[in-house]
Amino acid sequence: MPRFLTLSDVCEELQISSAQAYALVRSGELPAIQVGGRGQWRVEQTVLDAYIEAKYEQTRQQVARDRAR
């Protein structure tokens, strides 16, 4: 497994559009780096894994709040 993923890889893994992935990166919600002369975005696999886990936790908390109502 490569250490760094392209935004296309991120799109594939999260099943989102390239515009959505770009927005996550530009907003800072999904940390990424720019590399190369054309400034292509790369997301570290461990960062994406942490992002996914954080989303699971947010969902768990939301479900718990909804059940408490």
mmCIF file of C-alpha atoms in Angstrom:
data_model
loop_
_atom_site.group_PDB
_atom_site.id
_atom_site.type_symbol
_atom_site.label_atom_id
_atom_site.label_comp_id
_atom_site.label_asym_id
_atom_site.label_seq_id
_atom_site.Cartn_x
_atom_site.Cartn_y
_atom_site.Cartn_z
ATOM 1 C CA MET A 1 0.000 0.000 0.000
ATOM 2 C CA PRO A 2 1.480 3.377 -0.952
ATOM 3 C CA ARG A 3 2.120 5.945 1.755
ATOM 4 C CA PHE A 4 0.555 8.807 -0.212
ATOM 5 C CA LEU A 5 -2.699 8.805 -2.165
ATOM 6 C CA THR A 6 -3.789 11.029 -5.024
ATOM 7 C CA LEU A 7 -7.111 12.815 -4.773
ATOM 8 C CA SER A 8 -8.396 10.284 -7.310
ATOM 9 C CA ASP A 9 -7.446 7.512 -4.882
ATOM 10 C CA VAL A 10 -9.251 9.360 -2.089
ATOM 11 C CA CYS A 11 -12.344 9.742 -4.292
ATOM 12 C CA GLU A 12 -12.327 6.043 -5.007
ATOM 13 C CA GLU A 13 -11.900 5.044 -1.376
ATOM 14 C CA LEU A 14 -14.576 7.416 -0.055
ATOM 15 C CA GLN A 15 -16.813 7.068 -3.134
ATOM 16 C CA ILE A 16 -17.097 10.825 -3.571
ATOM 17 C CA SER A 17 -16.596 13.186 -6.502
ATOM 18 C CA SER A 18 -13.317 14.931 -7.227
ATOM 19 C CA ALA A 19 -14.983 18.260 -6.391
ATOM 20 C CA GLN A 20 -15.961 16.918 -2.963
ATOM 21 C CA ALA A 21 -12.441 15.605 -2.290
ATOM 22 C CA TYR A 22 -10.898 18.895 -3.382
ATOM 23 C CA ALA A 23 -13.302 20.802 -1.112
ATOM 24 C CA LEU A 24 -12.349 18.613 1.879
ATOM 25 C CA VAL A 25 -8.675 19.350 1.250
ATOM 26 C CA ARG A 26 -9.096 23.076 0.562
ATOM 27 C CA SER A 27 -11.208 23.536 3.709
ATOM 28 C CA GLY A 28 -8.574 21.784 5.820
ATOM 29 C CA GLU A 29 -11.001 19.077 6.912
ATOM 30 C CA LEU A 30 -8.794 16.481 5.197
ATOM 31 C CA PRO A 31 -5.109 17.417 5.621
ATOM 32 C CA ALA A 32 -3.020 17.086 2.461
ATOM 33 C CA ILE A 33 0.212 18.304 0.906
ATOM 34 C CA GLN A 34 0.988 19.706 -2.517
ATOM 35 C CA VAL A 35 3.884 18.133 -4.402
ATOM 36 C CA GLY A 36 5.595 18.553 -7.725
ATOM 37 C CA GLY A 37 5.756 21.435 -10.141
ATOM 38 C CA ARG A 38 2.024 21.363 -10.779
ATOM 39 C CA GLY A 39 1.150 21.286 -7.085
ATOM 40 C CA GLN A 40 -0.706 17.993 -7.137
ATOM 41 C CA TRP A 41 -2.420 17.103 -3.878
ATOM 42 C CA ARG A 42 -1.426 14.027 -1.875
ATOM 43 C CA VAL A 43 -3.084 12.602 1.225
ATOM 44 C CA GLU A 44 -1.158 10.300 3.507
ATOM 45 C CA GLN A 45 -2.897 6.928 3.930
ATOM 46 C CA THR A 46 -2.718 7.183 7.725
ATOM 47 C CA VAL A 47 -4.339 10.638 7.582
ATOM 48 C CA LEU A 48 -7.190 9.289 5.459
ATOM 49 C CA ASP A 49 -7.628 6.363 7.853
ATOM 50 C CA ALA A 50 -7.799 8.791 10.807
ATOM 51 C CA TYR A 51 -10.305 10.968 8.919
ATOM 52 C CA ILE A 52 -12.530 7.943 8.284
ATOM 53 C CA GLU A 53 -12.324 6.862 11.931
ATOM 54 C CA ALA A 54 -13.218 10.401 13.049
ATOM 55 C CA LYS A 55 -16.278 10.315 10.780
ATOM 56 C CA TYR A 56 -17.331 6.991 12.321
ATOM 57 C CA GLU A 57 -17.017 8.554 15.783
ATOM 58 C CA GLN A 58 -19.055 11.606 14.726
ATOM 59 C CA THR A 59 -21.742 9.293 13.391
ATOM 60 C CA ARG A 60 -21.781 7.225 16.606
ATOM 61 C CA GLN A 61 -22.202 10.396 18.669
ATOM 62 C CA GLN A 62 -24.965 11.712 16.408
ATOM 63 C CA VAL A 63 -26.857 8.417 16.600
ATOM 64 C CA ALA A 64 -26.532 8.418 20.398
ATOM 65 C CA ARG A 65 -27.858 12.002 20.576
ATOM 66 C CA ASP A 66 -30.748 11.137 18.271
ATOM 67 C CA ARG A 67 -31.665 8.111 20.398
ATOM 68 C CA ALA A 68 -31.613 10.233 23.564
ATOM 69 C CA ARG A 69 -34.329 12.521 22.215
#
